Amino acid sequence: MKLSSVLCGVFATLTVAFPKEYLSLATWGVEGYAKDNPIGITTGGKGGKTVTVTTAEELVAAVKGTEPKIVKLKGKVTLPSRLKVGSNTSLIGVGLTAHITGAGVDVYHGDNVILQNLKITHILDNDCITIRNSTRVWVDHNEFSSDINQGPDHYDGQVDIIRASDWITVSWNYFHDHWKSSLVGNDATFRDLDFGHLHVTYHHNYWRNMGTRGPAGRFGHQHVYNNLYEDFLYQAIHSRSDNQVLVEGNVFRGNTSEALSTYGLVIPMDSPNTCTCGDEELDGYANLGAKNDWGKAGVNITQKGNFYKADYKYKLTPLKLVPTVAKLGAGVGYFLRKVKANAHRHPWPVFLIVSSAEIFYNNPDILQCYDMVEDVPICLPFQCNTYQVKENDTCTSVSEYLGITIKDFISLNPWIRDDCYDFPSGTIYLGKFVCTTPSDGHYNRTTSKSDPTDSSYADEVIPRPENASPAANQECGRWRNEIWDCESRCGYGKDCGPDQRPIEVFSSYQLLAVDYANIGCFESKEEYVLPGKDYMEWGNSTLEECANFCTASLEADYFALQTKYYSPLEQDNFCICGNQLNPSIKKLGIEEESADEKGDVCKGKGGTYIYTTNSKILNRIILYKSSTAQPWDWSKEIVLITGGSGGIGSEMVNKFSHRNIRVVSFDIHPPKSTLSTNAHFYKVDVTSPQSIHDAMEQVRRKIGDPTVLINNAGIALGKDILACTADQIKQMVEVNLLAHFWLVQELLPSMIKQKHGHVVTIASVASFITIASNIDYSCTKAGLVAFHEGLTQDLKHRYNARDVLTSIVFPYWVRTPLIQNLTTHSTFQDPLQEPNEAAEAIVDHVLKGRRGDLFLPGYAGLLSGIRGFPAWIQEMIRDICWVEAGKAIFCTYFIPVAWSYKWRYRITVKPFPVNGTTAARNPTPAVPPPTSA
């Protein structure tokens, strides 16, 4: 029997059809709260000893203690009592047969635990897994089941998270045939213990034939995204007892009764049955993020909460792909590829090198080299001898050197065009490996899709060329899969037309392929290639945000450059359009959903335009004018925030500290809640230069010199001019304006000396438009515009410190006590932002090293142009925007008019420059507003 027949006959049966662009989803590392939290990423037993166990006794002994350890379970064990898993432990099932029954698993008073690839079924004593008083637990790629016919009280939960546990991720699990699945917070009387904890992420789980709790939560925060629910008999997602849940990108199918409920009634099938009608608790809260597919299921949201956005980075699977991705990716067996450091740049090894084209052709589930999964076999029709490309190589020189024909060389490497034009071409493959012949031995040559008639290697003995090297592992150079049809989906699900081909972009420099399905379609049958070294590095998460609308003209020799601008936390997605090496690129087409703005002529080096998405708006900025050339190491930076105990300031303190960035808060009032270990509070009167200096002496001794200053402290009265006392007006000027001088004088010398720093001035839209009952406040905020402009000029021209950044922020109405006197009346109509939304935008701006102005939300920038109107129009706008006795009319009705006059603005208006918009909203408050400014 031929070797290739054996390999393909065995391996092909194990190959699973999977959406190409999401093949590697199920092998991602930890995401969500178990990754992004104040304590640190969940690593389990990383760095410890690895032990393999096969019996219950061995398992019990292996998971004890707190020293780092990786415990691998082979086969089925029946536990006589519950398994106590210690801290710093990874318990991982081997293959498809690791199975726990008899008793469940407890993580009590633990930290840093990973539970993966386990079947846990028919547990009678308690839950399958109980997480209690524990932090950083990752429950991933497991399968849980019992027998739903036994009724709701025969078995308990599958994964219950209770007693102030925190920072948990439950991902890629298969829950089926059970009543009560996953409960977060198991007692309505434990408010004091649980409140402020129970942060849990549920993503890409598959629930089928279930009763309730998918999940049910009390007192915590659950982020539930990209899960599949089939035949959930009663309440699937249930938020009660003041719980907050963010639900997005989920799909509900079959006879699911109620997809989401915040009603406090706990039905009898999900309650201790103290009443025949169920138990009454307080209602919970829910917010909807990305679109969900509710199917035929009902949705009952009695009150919206304030959990609008998760405080971490995550990638949503397109809604239409969720059923396929969840079914094929959830459960045991898929997580087996253990990702190494920099695995996205260094492909996963296989046993022997093969032609990359043959890997793709014979394994259609593999699109990119790093899609290969450990222990999941692939079909290798023939193995390959290799040659390492050298400078000035051509098809002819390589073929002659190896003693093979050019036709054979191309057929073995079908990413090379028939005329050899693209080898090595502009993207020279120095150091990359190409296939020369199949390895020594007797092989059946599989025909190449690029040349179906080629059979030159059919069933014959192939000697190794004298100058070729035998391969020991897979060397993934740059390649492409031959695509001769248009069945692939292009960006945002758009079908390629009959004369188009899916775009495929590769970086040979980084050994990285980018999925063509996220990019778009070329307007011709030509396939363009892209040099990966010409501008910047790029990562495998760059293109979904922007590349789908960045396309080159037909005159381009290759696709306009798309890359990632690496900000300090690598969270910035940019699309740089145009290539200085290719002068034939004439213009740029920009498309983003309904936006129809067209780009300008690409300017080349020094003036390259950058486009980034903002929901419906494309922001255009100049790279060298918008960000600093100085690198920011956020493990070393120190952020000082004034007014850090309430409102936007408190939210910024939390957001910086949750990112493990050291942050100092200056405020006259203490914080309302306990700060994390990397956040430090100092009681400071910002109106007193001496108080500021004394506090800074302590900060320098204990922490160091702050490199970021956010002047946020502010007060407002909301009174007309005759109602303000002299002391009130004086305090207003001192806090809102003069304090900025004192803080800058104290901190700026260190920034100038280091030529590194960032001063952020929190002003207001009131800087541009003054309305009744707000004169004192507007005067101080208008002064901050001059302060920011002058400080920027001093740094550039007096101190030669251009790398010390300056930014000014103009929030519109934000729901804080600062504006309570102006916004509480029932006739107030302007939209309100939440403090956490404004804070997230400011933090994002700082982390990305941006300078300049930031309007919150973006459209508020249009009001900055009021002074460009004739005086009578200005006064009319102020009249319509009047505020008296708490009444306000929606003054932004004039935005369309202002837009037409933008050429007269005294300050350049820029849309909101962050990924996504800060949506302004004014709902009924879901939770009481904070009590301090």
Coordinates of C-alpha atoms in Angstrom, one line a residue, residues 496-874:
C496 CA -16.7 38.2 -3.6
G497 CA -18.1 39.1 -7.0
P498 CA -17.5 36.9 -10.1
D499 CA -14.5 39.0 -11.1
Q500 CA -13.0 39.2 -7.6
R501 CA -10.7 37.1 -5.5
P502 CA -10.4 37.1 -1.7
I503 CA -7.4 39.2 -0.6
E504 CA -4.6 37.3 1.0
V505 CA -1.9 39.2 2.8
F506 CA 1.2 37.7 4.3
S507 CA 4.3 38.9 6.2
S508 CA 7.3 36.9 5.3
Y509 CA 9.4 38.9 7.7
Q510 CA 7.4 37.9 10.7
L511 CA 6.5 34.4 9.4
L512 CA 2.9 35.4 9.8
A513 CA -0.1 34.9 7.5
V514 CA -3.2 37.0 7.9
D515 CA -6.6 35.5 7.2
Y516 CA -7.9 36.7 3.9
A517 CA -11.5 36.3 5.0
N518 CA -11.2 39.4 7.3
I519 CA -9.9 41.7 4.6
G520 CA -12.0 42.0 1.5
C521 CA -12.0 41.5 -2.2
F522 CA -9.7 42.7 -4.9
E523 CA -11.4 44.2 -7.9
S524 CA -9.6 42.0 -10.3
K525 CA -8.4 38.4 -10.7
E526 CA -4.8 39.5 -10.0
E527 CA -3.5 38.4 -6.6
Y528 CA -1.3 41.0 -5.0
V529 CA 1.3 40.4 -2.3
L530 CA 2.6 42.6 0.4
P531 CA 6.1 43.2 1.9
G532 CA 5.9 42.7 5.6
K533 CA 9.1 44.6 6.6
D534 CA 8.7 47.9 4.9
Y535 CA 7.0 49.9 7.7
M536 CA 6.4 48.3 11.0
E537 CA 5.8 44.9 12.7
W538 CA 2.3 43.7 12.6
G539 CA 0.4 41.2 14.6
N540 CA -2.3 38.6 13.8
S541 CA -5.1 40.7 15.3
T542 CA -4.5 43.8 13.2
L543 CA -6.8 43.5 10.2
E544 CA -10.3 42.9 11.6
E545 CA -10.6 46.5 12.8
C546 CA -9.5 48.4 9.7
A547 CA -8.1 46.4 6.8
N548 CA -11.5 45.6 5.4
F549 CA -11.9 49.1 4.2
C550 CA -8.3 49.9 3.2
T551 CA -7.9 48.8 -0.5
A552 CA -5.5 49.8 -3.2
S553 CA -6.4 50.9 -6.7
L554 CA -6.1 48.5 -9.7
E555 CA -2.9 50.3 -10.6
A556 CA -1.1 49.1 -7.5
D557 CA 1.5 46.4 -7.9
Y558 CA 0.5 45.0 -4.5
F559 CA -2.0 45.6 -1.8
A560 CA -1.6 48.9 0.1
L561 CA 0.2 48.4 3.3
Q562 CA -1.9 47.5 6.3
T563 CA -0.2 47.3 9.6
K564 CA -0.4 47.7 13.4
Y565 CA 1.0 50.7 15.1
Y566 CA 2.4 49.3 18.3
S567 CA 1.2 51.4 21.3
P568 CA 2.6 50.6 24.7
L569 CA -0.1 48.0 25.4
E570 CA -0.4 46.9 21.8
Q571 CA -4.0 47.8 21.8
D572 CA -4.0 50.3 18.8
N573 CA -5.3 49.2 15.5
F574 CA -4.2 51.4 12.5
C575 CA -4.4 50.9 8.8
I576 CA -1.6 52.7 7.0
C577 CA -2.6 53.0 3.4
G578 CA 0.0 53.6 0.7
N579 CA 3.5 52.3 0.3
Q580 CA 6.6 54.4 -0.2
L581 CA 8.2 51.6 -2.2
N582 CA 5.5 51.6 -4.7
P583 CA 4.9 54.9 -6.4
S584 CA 2.2 53.5 -8.7
I585 CA -0.4 53.6 -5.9
K586 CA -2.6 56.6 -6.9
K587 CA -5.5 56.7 -4.5
L588 CA -7.2 54.9 -1.7
G589 CA -10.8 53.7 -1.3
I590 CA -12.2 53.8 2.2
E591 CA -15.3 51.9 3.2
E592 CA -16.6 51.2 6.6
E593 CA -20.2 50.0 6.9
S594 CA -22.4 53.0 5.9
A595 CA -19.5 55.5 5.8
D596 CA -18.8 56.7 2.3
E597 CA -15.8 59.0 3.0
K598 CA -13.0 58.7 0.4
G599 CA -9.4 58.9 1.3
D600 CA -6.9 61.3 -0.2
V601 CA -3.9 60.6 -2.3
C602 CA -1.3 58.7 -0.3
K603 CA 1.5 61.0 0.7
G604 CA 4.3 58.5 1.2
K605 CA 7.0 58.7 3.9
G606 CA 6.5 61.5 6.5
G607 CA 2.9 62.2 5.5
T608 CA 1.2 58.8 5.4
Y609 CA -2.4 59.1 6.4
I610 CA -3.7 56.7 9.0
Y611 CA -7.3 55.5 9.2
T612 CA -8.9 54.0 12.3
T613 CA -12.4 53.0 12.9
N614 CA -14.9 54.9 15.1
S615 CA -18.1 53.0 14.6
K616 CA -19.5 55.2 11.7
I617 CA -16.7 57.7 11.6
L618 CA -13.3 57.4 10.1
N619 CA -10.7 59.6 11.9
R620 CA -7.8 61.0 9.9
I621 CA -4.7 62.0 11.7
I622 CA -1.1 62.4 10.8
L623 CA 1.1 59.8 12.4
Y624 CA 4.0 62.0 13.3
K625 CA 1.8 64.6 14.7
S626 CA -0.5 62.4 16.8
S627 CA 1.8 60.2 18.9
T628 CA 5.1 60.3 20.6
A629 CA 8.3 58.7 19.3
Q630 CA 9.4 57.9 22.8
P631 CA 8.5 54.4 23.9
W632 CA 6.3 54.0 27.0
D633 CA 7.0 51.1 29.4
W634 CA 3.9 51.0 31.5
S635 CA 5.5 48.7 34.0
K636 CA 7.7 51.7 34.9
E637 CA 5.3 54.7 34.3
I638 CA 3.5 56.4 37.2
V639 CA 0.2 58.2 36.6
L640 CA -1.0 61.0 39.0
I641 CA -4.7 61.9 38.9
T642 CA -6.2 64.8 40.8
G643 CA -9.8 64.4 42.0
G644 CA -9.3 60.6 42.0
S645 CA -11.9 59.8 44.7
G646 CA -15.0 60.3 42.7
G647 CA -16.6 60.5 39.3
I648 CA -14.4 60.2 36.3
G649 CA -11.3 60.4 38.4
S650 CA -12.2 57.4 40.5
E651 CA -12.9 55.4 37.3
M652 CA -9.6 56.4 35.8
V653 CA -7.7 55.3 39.0
N654 CA -9.4 51.9 38.8
K655 CA -8.8 51.4 35.1
F656 CA -5.1 52.3 35.3
S657 CA -4.6 50.1 38.4
H658 CA -6.5 47.2 36.9
R659 CA -3.9 47.3 34.1
N660 CA -1.2 46.9 36.7
I661 CA 0.0 50.5 36.2
R662 CA 1.1 52.4 39.2
V663 CA -1.3 55.3 39.9
V664 CA -1.4 58.1 42.5
S665 CA -4.6 59.8 43.5
F666 CA -4.7 63.3 45.0
D667 CA -8.0 64.3 46.5
I668 CA -9.3 66.2 49.5
H669 CA -11.7 63.3 50.1
P670 CA -10.7 59.7 50.7
P671 CA -11.7 57.0 48.2
K672 CA -15.1 55.3 48.6
S673 CA -13.6 51.8 48.3
T674 CA -10.4 50.0 48.9
L675 CA -7.7 50.7 46.3
S676 CA -5.7 47.9 44.7
T677 CA -2.1 47.5 45.7
N678 CA -0.7 49.6 42.9
A679 CA -3.0 52.5 43.6
H680 CA -2.0 55.1 46.2
F681 CA -4.1 57.8 47.8
Y682 CA -2.8 61.1 49.3
K683 CA -5.0 63.6 50.9
V684 CA -4.1 66.9 49.1
D685 CA -5.6 70.3 48.8
V686 CA -4.9 71.1 45.2
T687 CA -5.5 74.8 45.8
S688 CA -2.4 74.9 48.0
P689 CA 1.0 74.7 46.4
Q690 CA 2.5 73.8 49.7
S691 CA 0.1 70.8 50.2
I692 CA 1.0 69.7 46.7
H693 CA 4.7 69.9 47.3
D694 CA 4.6 68.1 50.6
A695 CA 2.6 65.2 49.1
M696 CA 4.9 65.0 46.1
E697 CA 7.9 64.7 48.4
Q698 CA 6.3 61.5 49.8
V699 CA 5.4 60.2 46.3
R700 CA 9.0 60.7 45.1
R701 CA 10.4 58.9 48.1
K702 CA 8.0 56.0 48.1
I703 CA 7.0 55.5 44.4
G704 CA 9.0 57.8 42.1
D705 CA 8.4 60.8 39.8
P706 CA 5.0 60.6 38.0
T707 CA 5.4 60.6 34.2
V708 CA 1.7 61.3 33.5
L709 CA -0.3 64.1 35.1
I710 CA -4.1 64.1 34.7
N711 CA -5.4 67.4 36.1
N712 CA -9.0 66.2 36.7
A713 CA -10.1 67.8 40.0
G714 CA -13.0 70.2 39.5
I715 CA -16.1 71.6 41.1
A716 CA -19.3 73.2 39.8
L717 CA -22.1 75.1 41.4
G718 CA -24.8 75.4 38.8
K719 CA -25.9 78.8 40.2
D720 CA -26.6 82.1 38.5
I721 CA -24.0 84.9 39.1
L722 CA -25.9 86.7 42.0
A723 CA -26.4 83.4 43.9
C724 CA -22.6 82.7 44.1
T725 CA -20.7 84.0 47.1
A726 CA -17.2 85.5 46.8
D727 CA -15.7 82.5 48.6
Q728 CA -17.4 80.1 46.2
I729 CA -16.2 81.9 43.1
K730 CA -12.7 82.1 44.5
Q731 CA -12.7 78.3 45.3
M732 CA -14.0 77.6 41.8
V733 CA -11.1 79.5 40.2
E734 CA -8.5 77.9 42.5
V735 CA -9.7 74.3 42.0
N736 CA -10.6 74.4 38.3
L737 CA -7.9 76.7 37.0
L738 CA -5.1 77.7 39.4
A739 CA -4.5 74.1 40.6
H740 CA -3.3 73.2 37.1
F741 CA -0.5 75.8 37.4
W742 CA 0.6 74.5 40.8
L743 CA 0.6 70.8 39.7
V744 CA 2.5 71.5 36.4
Q745 CA 5.1 73.6 38.2
E746 CA 5.7 70.8 40.6
L747 CA 5.8 67.9 38.1
L748 CA 7.0 69.4 34.8
P749 CA 10.7 69.9 35.6
S750 CA 11.2 66.1 35.9
M751 CA 9.4 65.5 32.6
I752 CA 11.5 68.1 30.8
K753 CA 14.7 66.6 32.2
Q754 CA 13.7 63.1 31.0
K755 CA 12.1 64.4 27.8
H756 CA 9.3 62.1 28.6
G757 CA 5.9 62.7 30.1
H758 CA 2.3 63.6 29.4
V759 CA 0.1 66.4 30.9
V760 CA -3.6 65.9 30.4
T761 CA -5.9 68.8 31.1
I762 CA -9.6 67.9 31.8
A763 CA -11.5 70.9 30.5
S764 CA -15.2 70.8 29.3
V765 CA -17.4 71.6 26.3
A766 CA -18.4 74.5 28.6
S767 CA -15.0 75.9 27.5
F768 CA -16.7 76.9 24.2
I769 CA -20.4 77.6 25.1
T770 CA -21.5 79.5 28.2
I771 CA -25.0 79.1 29.3
A772 CA -27.1 80.5 32.2
S773 CA -26.3 79.4 35.7
N774 CA -22.9 78.2 34.6
I775 CA -20.8 81.4 34.2
D776 CA -18.2 80.7 36.9
Y777 CA -17.6 77.1 35.7
S778 CA -17.3 78.1 32.0
C779 CA -14.9 80.9 32.8
T780 CA -12.5 78.5 34.5
K781 CA -12.8 75.9 31.7
A782 CA -12.3 78.5 29.0
G783 CA -9.1 79.4 30.8
L784 CA -7.9 75.8 30.5
V785 CA -7.9 76.1 26.7
A786 CA -5.4 78.9 26.9
F787 CA -3.5 77.0 29.6
H788 CA -3.2 73.9 27.4
E789 CA -2.2 75.9 24.3
G790 CA 0.4 77.9 26.1
L791 CA 1.9 74.9 27.8
T792 CA 2.2 73.1 24.5
Q793 CA 4.0 76.1 23.0
D794 CA 6.3 76.5 26.0
L795 CA 7.3 72.8 25.8
K796 CA 8.1 73.1 22.1
H797 CA 9.8 76.4 21.9
R798 CA 11.1 77.3 25.4
Y799 CA 12.1 74.0 26.8
N800 CA 12.8 71.9 23.6
A801 CA 10.7 69.1 25.1
R802 CA 8.5 68.1 22.2
D803 CA 8.3 64.6 23.5
V804 CA 6.5 65.7 26.6
L805 CA 2.9 65.3 25.4
T806 CA 0.0 67.6 26.1
S807 CA -3.6 66.7 25.8
I808 CA -6.9 68.5 26.5
V809 CA -10.2 66.6 27.1
F810 CA -13.6 68.2 26.6
P811 CA -16.3 66.1 28.2
Y812 CA -19.9 66.9 27.5
W813 CA -22.5 66.0 30.1
V814 CA -21.2 63.1 32.4
R815 CA -23.4 61.6 35.1
T816 CA -21.6 62.8 38.2
P817 CA -22.6 64.9 41.2
L818 CA -20.6 67.8 39.6
I819 CA -23.6 68.6 37.3
Q820 CA -26.4 67.3 39.5
N821 CA -27.9 70.7 39.9
L822 CA -28.1 71.1 36.1
T823 CA -29.4 67.7 35.0
T824 CA -31.8 66.4 37.6
H825 CA -35.0 68.1 36.3
S826 CA -37.3 65.8 34.3
T827 CA -37.2 68.1 31.3
F828 CA -33.4 67.8 30.9
Q829 CA -33.0 66.3 27.4
D830 CA -29.3 66.2 26.6
P831 CA -27.7 62.8 26.5
L832 CA -25.5 61.8 29.5
Q833 CA -22.4 59.7 29.4
E834 CA -21.4 57.4 32.3
P835 CA -18.2 58.2 34.2
N836 CA -16.7 54.8 33.3
E837 CA -17.2 55.5 29.6
A838 CA -15.5 58.9 29.8
A839 CA -12.7 57.4 31.9
E840 CA -12.1 54.6 29.4
A841 CA -11.7 57.0 26.6
I842 CA -9.2 59.1 28.5
V843 CA -7.2 56.1 29.7
D844 CA -7.2 54.8 26.1
H845 CA -5.9 58.1 24.8
V846 CA -3.1 58.2 27.4
L847 CA -2.1 54.6 26.9
K848 CA -1.8 55.1 23.1
G849 CA 0.5 58.0 23.6
R850 CA -1.7 60.5 21.9
R851 CA -1.5 64.3 22.1
G852 CA -4.0 66.9 21.2
D853 CA -7.7 67.3 21.9
L854 CA -10.3 64.6 22.8
F855 CA -14.0 65.4 22.7
L856 CA -16.4 63.1 24.7
P857 CA -18.4 62.1 22.8
G858 CA -16.8 62.9 19.4
Y859 CA -19.7 64.9 18.0
A860 CA -19.5 67.3 20.9
G861 CA -16.5 68.8 19.1
L862 CA -18.9 70.5 16.8
L863 CA -19.9 72.8 19.6
S864 CA -16.3 74.2 19.7
G865 CA -17.1 76.0 16.5
I866 CA -19.8 78.2 17.9
R867 CA -17.5 81.2 18.0
G868 CA -17.0 81.0 14.2
F869 CA -20.7 82.0 13.7
P870 CA -21.9 85.6 13.6
A871 CA -22.7 87.0 17.0
W872 CA -26.4 86.8 16.6
I873 CA -26.3 83.1 15.7
Q874 CA -24.1 82.5 18.7

